[in-house]
Amino acid sequence: MEVSVLVYDGVFDSGLAAILDVLDGANAMAHDVPDPPTWNVTTIGFEPQIRTGAGHLVATEPIERIEKSDLLIVPALAERRPEALLDRVGGIDLISVRQLIVDTYKCGTPIASACTGSFLLAEAGILDGRRATTSWWLAPIFRARYPAVDLDQSRMVVSGDGITTAGAAFGHVDLALAIVRLHSPTLADLVARYLVIDERPSQSVYTIPSALAQNDPVAAAFEQWVREHLADPIGIPDAAKSLGVSLRTLQRCIQRTIGTSPIRFIQDLRIEQASHLLRTTDLSLEVIARRVGYEHPNTLRVLLRERTGRTTTDLRGISP
């Protein structure tokens, strides 16, 4: 399989390296599985030498190599500031990158990207009407910028219609493994074991609810109000009244900003606090459950397992 990895000025170093390392590892271990697939990976760019986000120089092959490719991978842009990210992905210096994405997809060549790279795909317009993902903390600005994209911030990798996207900066590892797994699940599992990569089907365990809420003043106020009433029965109409907004406005705001319902957001905050107390105190599960608004500890136990993928015993063993 011919794979082109696009390298452009400001590319995220770790993302680029992760893709190259995982695919190189898959090629090195291919002899350990029957009928192994192989990947001929080429870094391509608009200039013979590209400077990464961390200032390193990467040699590239001419962009015309894309014509022979079976897959184009677009690593993330090394930009963590939301406003600056939007300026870059829509700016004049990345016009050639966006056009290459459009032309490649029109030719029927699959495209894969991760983290902020999903913004480049969305800015190019190829994600409109399709499901995609990006880093959980960028979800609010992604959703606001690209309302035509069906953003699924819960999953680590989303694939369909010839486009694969992955969330989080180190989601590049998951992206590369997904590419390997598409052709050989056995080889993908082998690479994951050698590189000591845990399966991460969802981003939800890593999400910090308060970070998402800060993208909107109403959402931030709601988050603060919920934290102050975490141990009490919480009514959404009461919260809306206290914040001076209508119930419908509150529901729309939380859905738009955080991508979930107010009730789900309350549960997320309760799970976050319960996990913290399990890691940092010796309080019983019964006491913790009451502190975060659950009368029965088993309700909390089930939610913790569903949302974090860990048991209460597992959480107790995680250092704060």
Coordinates of C-alpha atoms in Angstrom, one line a residue:
M1 CA 0.0 0.0 0.0
E2 CA 1.4 3.4 -1.0
V3 CA 0.9 5.9 1.8
S4 CA 1.7 9.6 1.5
V5 CA 2.1 11.6 4.7
L6 CA 1.8 15.3 4.1
V7 CA 4.3 17.4 5.9
Y8 CA 3.7 21.2 6.0
D9 CA 5.1 24.1 7.9
G10 CA 4.0 24.0 11.5
V11 CA 3.1 20.3 11.5
F12 CA 2.8 18.6 14.9
D13 CA 6.1 16.8 15.5
S14 CA 4.7 14.0 17.8
G15 CA 1.8 13.3 15.5
L16 CA 4.0 13.0 12.4
A17 CA 6.5 10.7 14.3
A18 CA 3.7 8.6 15.7
I19 CA 2.3 7.8 12.3
L20 CA 5.7 7.0 10.9
D21 CA 6.7 4.9 13.9
V22 CA 3.5 2.8 14.0
L23 CA 3.6 2.1 10.2
D24 CA 7.3 1.3 10.3
G25 CA 6.7 -1.0 13.3
A26 CA 3.9 -2.8 11.4
N27 CA 6.3 -3.4 8.4
A28 CA 9.0 -4.7 10.7
M29 CA 6.6 -7.1 12.4
A30 CA 4.8 -8.2 9.3
H31 CA 6.8 -11.4 9.0
D32 CA 5.1 -12.6 12.3
V33 CA 1.6 -12.8 10.7
P34 CA 0.3 -14.8 7.8
D35 CA -0.3 -12.9 4.5
P36 CA 1.1 -9.7 5.9
P37 CA 0.2 -6.3 4.3
T38 CA 3.0 -3.8 3.9
W39 CA 3.1 0.0 3.7
N40 CA 5.4 2.0 1.5
V41 CA 5.4 5.3 3.4
T42 CA 6.6 8.6 1.8
T43 CA 6.6 12.0 3.4
I44 CA 5.5 14.6 0.8
G45 CA 5.5 18.4 0.8
F46 CA 5.3 21.5 -1.2
E47 CA 9.0 22.3 -0.5
P48 CA 12.0 19.9 -0.4
Q49 CA 12.4 20.7 3.3
I50 CA 9.7 21.6 5.8
R51 CA 10.0 23.1 9.3
T52 CA 7.8 21.4 11.9
G53 CA 6.0 23.1 14.7
A54 CA 9.0 22.5 17.1
G55 CA 11.4 23.8 14.5
H56 CA 12.9 20.6 13.1
L57 CA 13.5 20.2 9.4
V58 CA 12.0 17.3 7.5
A59 CA 13.0 16.3 4.0
T60 CA 10.1 15.6 1.7
E61 CA 9.4 14.1 -1.7
P62 CA 7.6 16.2 -4.3
I63 CA 3.9 16.7 -3.8
E64 CA 3.2 14.9 -7.2
R65 CA 3.9 11.6 -5.4
I66 CA 0.3 11.8 -4.2
E67 CA -0.8 10.6 -7.7
K68 CA 0.6 7.1 -6.9
S69 CA -0.8 7.0 -3.3
D70 CA -3.5 4.7 -1.9
L71 CA -3.9 6.8 1.2
L72 CA -3.1 10.4 2.2
I73 CA -2.4 11.1 5.9
V74 CA -2.6 14.7 7.1
P75 CA -1.0 15.0 10.6
A76 CA -2.1 17.7 13.0
L77 CA -1.1 21.3 13.0
A78 CA 1.0 22.3 16.1
E79 CA -1.3 25.0 17.4
R80 CA -3.1 24.8 20.8
R81 CA -4.7 28.2 20.9
P82 CA -8.2 27.9 19.5
E83 CA -8.4 31.3 17.8
A84 CA -4.9 31.0 16.3
L85 CA -5.8 27.5 15.1
L86 CA -8.9 28.8 13.2
D87 CA -6.8 31.6 11.7
R88 CA -4.1 29.1 10.5
V89 CA -6.4 26.5 9.0
G90 CA -8.4 29.2 7.1
G91 CA -5.3 31.3 6.3
I92 CA -3.6 32.0 3.1
D93 CA -0.5 30.0 4.0
L94 CA -2.4 26.7 4.1
I95 CA -4.4 27.2 0.8
S96 CA -2.2 24.7 -1.0
V97 CA -2.8 22.1 1.8
R98 CA -6.6 22.6 1.7
Q99 CA -6.7 22.4 -2.1
L100 CA -4.6 19.2 -2.1
I101 CA -7.1 17.6 0.4
V102 CA -10.0 18.6 -1.9
D103 CA -8.3 17.3 -5.1
T104 CA -7.1 14.1 -3.5
Y105 CA -10.6 13.3 -2.2
K106 CA -12.2 14.1 -5.5
C107 CA -9.8 11.5 -7.1
G108 CA -11.2 8.9 -4.7
T109 CA -8.0 8.5 -2.6
P110 CA -8.9 7.9 1.1
I111 CA -7.7 10.5 3.6
A112 CA -6.9 10.2 7.3
S113 CA -6.1 12.9 9.9
A114 CA -6.1 13.5 13.6
C115 CA -6.5 16.2 16.2
T116 CA -6.2 19.7 14.7
G117 CA -5.8 18.0 11.3
S118 CA -9.5 17.4 11.3
F119 CA -9.9 21.2 11.1
L120 CA -8.0 21.2 7.9
L121 CA -10.3 18.5 6.4
A122 CA -13.4 20.4 7.6
E123 CA -12.0 23.7 6.3
A124 CA -11.5 22.1 2.9
G125 CA -15.2 21.1 3.0
I126 CA -14.8 17.3 2.7
L127 CA -16.4 16.6 6.1
D128 CA -19.7 18.4 5.4
G129 CA -22.6 16.0 6.0
R130 CA -20.2 13.4 7.4
R131 CA -19.3 12.1 10.9
A132 CA -15.9 13.0 12.2
T133 CA -14.0 13.6 15.4
T134 CA -11.2 15.8 16.8
S135 CA -9.7 16.5 20.2
W136 CA -12.4 16.7 22.9
W137 CA -11.3 20.1 24.1
L138 CA -11.5 21.6 20.6
A139 CA -15.1 20.2 20.1
P140 CA -16.9 23.5 21.0
I141 CA -15.0 25.6 18.4
F142 CA -15.1 22.8 15.8
R143 CA -18.9 22.5 16.2
A144 CA -19.3 26.3 16.0
R145 CA -17.1 26.6 12.9
Y146 CA -18.3 23.6 11.0
P147 CA -22.0 23.1 11.8
A148 CA -22.5 20.9 8.7
V149 CA -20.1 18.2 10.2
D150 CA -21.6 15.6 12.5
L151 CA -19.0 15.8 15.3
D152 CA -18.6 12.7 17.4
Q153 CA -16.3 13.8 20.2
S154 CA -16.9 10.6 22.2
R155 CA -14.9 8.3 19.9
M156 CA -11.1 8.1 19.4
V157 CA -11.4 7.1 15.7
V158 CA -14.3 7.7 13.3
S159 CA -14.2 6.3 9.8
G160 CA -16.6 6.3 6.8
D161 CA -16.9 7.4 3.1
G162 CA -13.1 7.2 2.6
I163 CA -12.3 9.6 5.5
T164 CA -10.8 8.6 8.8
T165 CA -10.4 11.1 11.7
A166 CA -9.0 10.6 15.2
G167 CA -9.2 12.7 18.3
A168 CA -6.4 14.1 20.6
A169 CA -2.8 14.9 19.8
F170 CA -1.6 11.4 20.5
G171 CA -4.7 10.0 18.7
H172 CA -2.2 9.8 15.8
V173 CA -1.2 6.5 17.3
D174 CA -4.8 5.3 17.3
L175 CA -5.2 6.6 13.7
A176 CA -2.1 4.7 12.5
L177 CA -3.2 1.5 14.3
A178 CA -6.7 1.9 12.8
I179 CA -5.0 1.9 9.3
V180 CA -3.1 -1.2 10.1
R181 CA -6.1 -2.9 11.7
L182 CA -8.1 -2.3 8.5
H183 CA -5.8 -4.6 6.7
S184 CA -4.7 -6.9 9.5
P185 CA -6.2 -6.9 13.0
T186 CA -3.7 -9.5 14.1
L187 CA -0.8 -7.3 13.0
A188 CA -2.4 -4.2 14.7
D189 CA -2.7 -6.1 18.0
L190 CA 0.9 -7.2 17.7
V191 CA 2.2 -3.7 17.1
A192 CA 0.1 -2.4 20.0
R193 CA 1.6 -5.0 22.3
Y194 CA 5.2 -4.3 21.3
L195 CA 4.7 -0.5 21.6
V196 CA 2.7 -0.9 24.8
I197 CA -0.4 0.9 23.5
D198 CA -3.6 0.5 25.4
E199 CA -6.9 0.3 23.5
R200 CA -8.7 3.7 23.7
P201 CA -12.0 3.4 21.9
S202 CA -13.3 6.6 23.5
Q203 CA -12.1 10.1 24.5
S204 CA -14.7 10.5 27.2
V205 CA -12.5 9.2 30.0
Y206 CA -10.1 12.0 29.3
T207 CA -12.6 14.8 29.0
I208 CA -12.5 17.7 31.5
P209 CA -16.1 19.1 31.6
S210 CA -15.1 22.4 33.0
A211 CA -12.7 23.1 30.2
L212 CA -15.5 22.6 27.6
A213 CA -17.9 24.8 29.6
Q214 CA -15.5 27.8 29.5
N215 CA -16.2 28.3 25.8
D216 CA -19.6 29.9 26.7
P217 CA -20.6 32.2 29.6
V218 CA -23.9 30.5 30.1
A219 CA -22.3 27.0 30.1
A220 CA -19.6 28.2 32.5
A221 CA -22.2 29.7 34.9
F222 CA -24.2 26.4 34.7
E223 CA -21.1 24.4 35.5
Q224 CA -20.4 26.6 38.5
W225 CA -24.0 26.4 39.7
V226 CA -24.0 22.6 39.4
R227 CA -20.7 22.2 41.3
E228 CA -22.3 24.3 44.2
H229 CA -25.3 21.9 44.3
L230 CA -23.6 18.6 43.4
A231 CA -24.8 16.8 46.5
D232 CA -28.4 18.0 46.1
P233 CA -31.2 16.8 43.8
I234 CA -30.7 19.1 40.7
G235 CA -33.6 20.2 38.6
I236 CA -32.7 21.7 35.2
P237 CA -35.6 24.3 35.4
D238 CA -34.3 25.4 38.8
A239 CA -30.8 25.9 37.3
A240 CA -32.2 27.9 34.3
K241 CA -34.2 30.1 36.6
S242 CA -31.2 30.7 38.9
L243 CA -29.0 31.7 35.9
G244 CA -31.7 34.0 34.5
V245 CA -32.2 32.1 31.2
S246 CA -35.0 30.0 29.8
L247 CA -35.0 26.2 30.0
R248 CA -34.8 26.0 26.2
T249 CA -31.9 28.5 26.1
L250 CA -29.9 26.5 28.7
Q251 CA -30.5 23.2 26.9
R252 CA -29.5 24.6 23.5
C253 CA -26.4 26.2 25.0
I254 CA -25.1 23.1 26.7
Q255 CA -25.8 21.0 23.6
R256 CA -24.0 23.6 21.3
T257 CA -21.0 24.1 23.6
I258 CA -20.5 20.7 25.2
G259 CA -22.3 18.4 22.8
T260 CA -24.5 16.8 25.3
S261 CA -27.7 17.4 27.4
P262 CA -27.7 19.3 30.7
I263 CA -28.5 16.1 32.6
R264 CA -25.6 14.2 30.9
F265 CA -23.3 17.2 31.8
I266 CA -24.4 17.0 35.4
Q267 CA -23.6 13.3 35.4
D268 CA -20.1 14.0 33.9
L269 CA -19.4 16.5 36.7
R270 CA -20.5 14.0 39.4
I271 CA -18.4 11.3 37.9
E272 CA -15.4 13.6 37.7
Q273 CA -15.7 14.6 41.4
A274 CA -16.4 11.0 42.5
S275 CA -13.3 9.8 40.6
H276 CA -11.2 12.5 42.3
L277 CA -12.5 11.5 45.7
L278 CA -11.7 7.8 45.1
R279 CA -8.2 8.6 44.1
T280 CA -7.4 11.1 46.8
T281 CA -9.4 10.0 49.9
D282 CA -10.2 6.9 52.0
L283 CA -13.9 7.8 52.0
S284 CA -16.3 4.9 51.5
L285 CA -18.2 4.6 48.2
E286 CA -21.4 5.3 50.2
V287 CA -20.1 8.6 51.5
I288 CA -18.7 9.6 48.1
A289 CA -22.0 8.7 46.4
R290 CA -23.9 11.0 48.8
R291 CA -21.4 13.8 48.3
V292 CA -22.0 13.8 44.5
G293 CA -25.8 13.5 44.7
Y294 CA -26.5 9.7 44.5
E295 CA -28.5 8.0 47.2
H296 CA -27.4 4.5 46.2
P297 CA -23.7 3.7 45.8
N298 CA -24.4 1.1 43.2
T299 CA -25.8 3.8 40.9
L300 CA -22.5 5.6 41.1
R301 CA -20.6 2.3 40.7
V302 CA -22.3 1.5 37.5
L303 CA -21.9 5.0 36.1
L304 CA -18.2 5.0 36.9
R305 CA -17.7 1.8 35.0
E306 CA -19.7 3.0 32.0
R307 CA -18.0 6.4 31.8
T308 CA -14.4 5.7 32.8
G309 CA -14.1 2.0 31.9
R310 CA -12.7 1.3 35.4
T311 CA -14.0 -0.2 38.6
T312 CA -14.0 1.7 41.9
T313 CA -11.1 -0.6 42.9
D314 CA -9.1 0.4 39.8
L315 CA -9.7 4.1 40.6
R316 CA -8.6 3.7 44.1
G317 CA -5.2 2.5 42.8
I318 CA -4.6 5.5 40.6
S319 CA -2.2 8.0 42.1
P320 CA -3.5 11.6 42.4

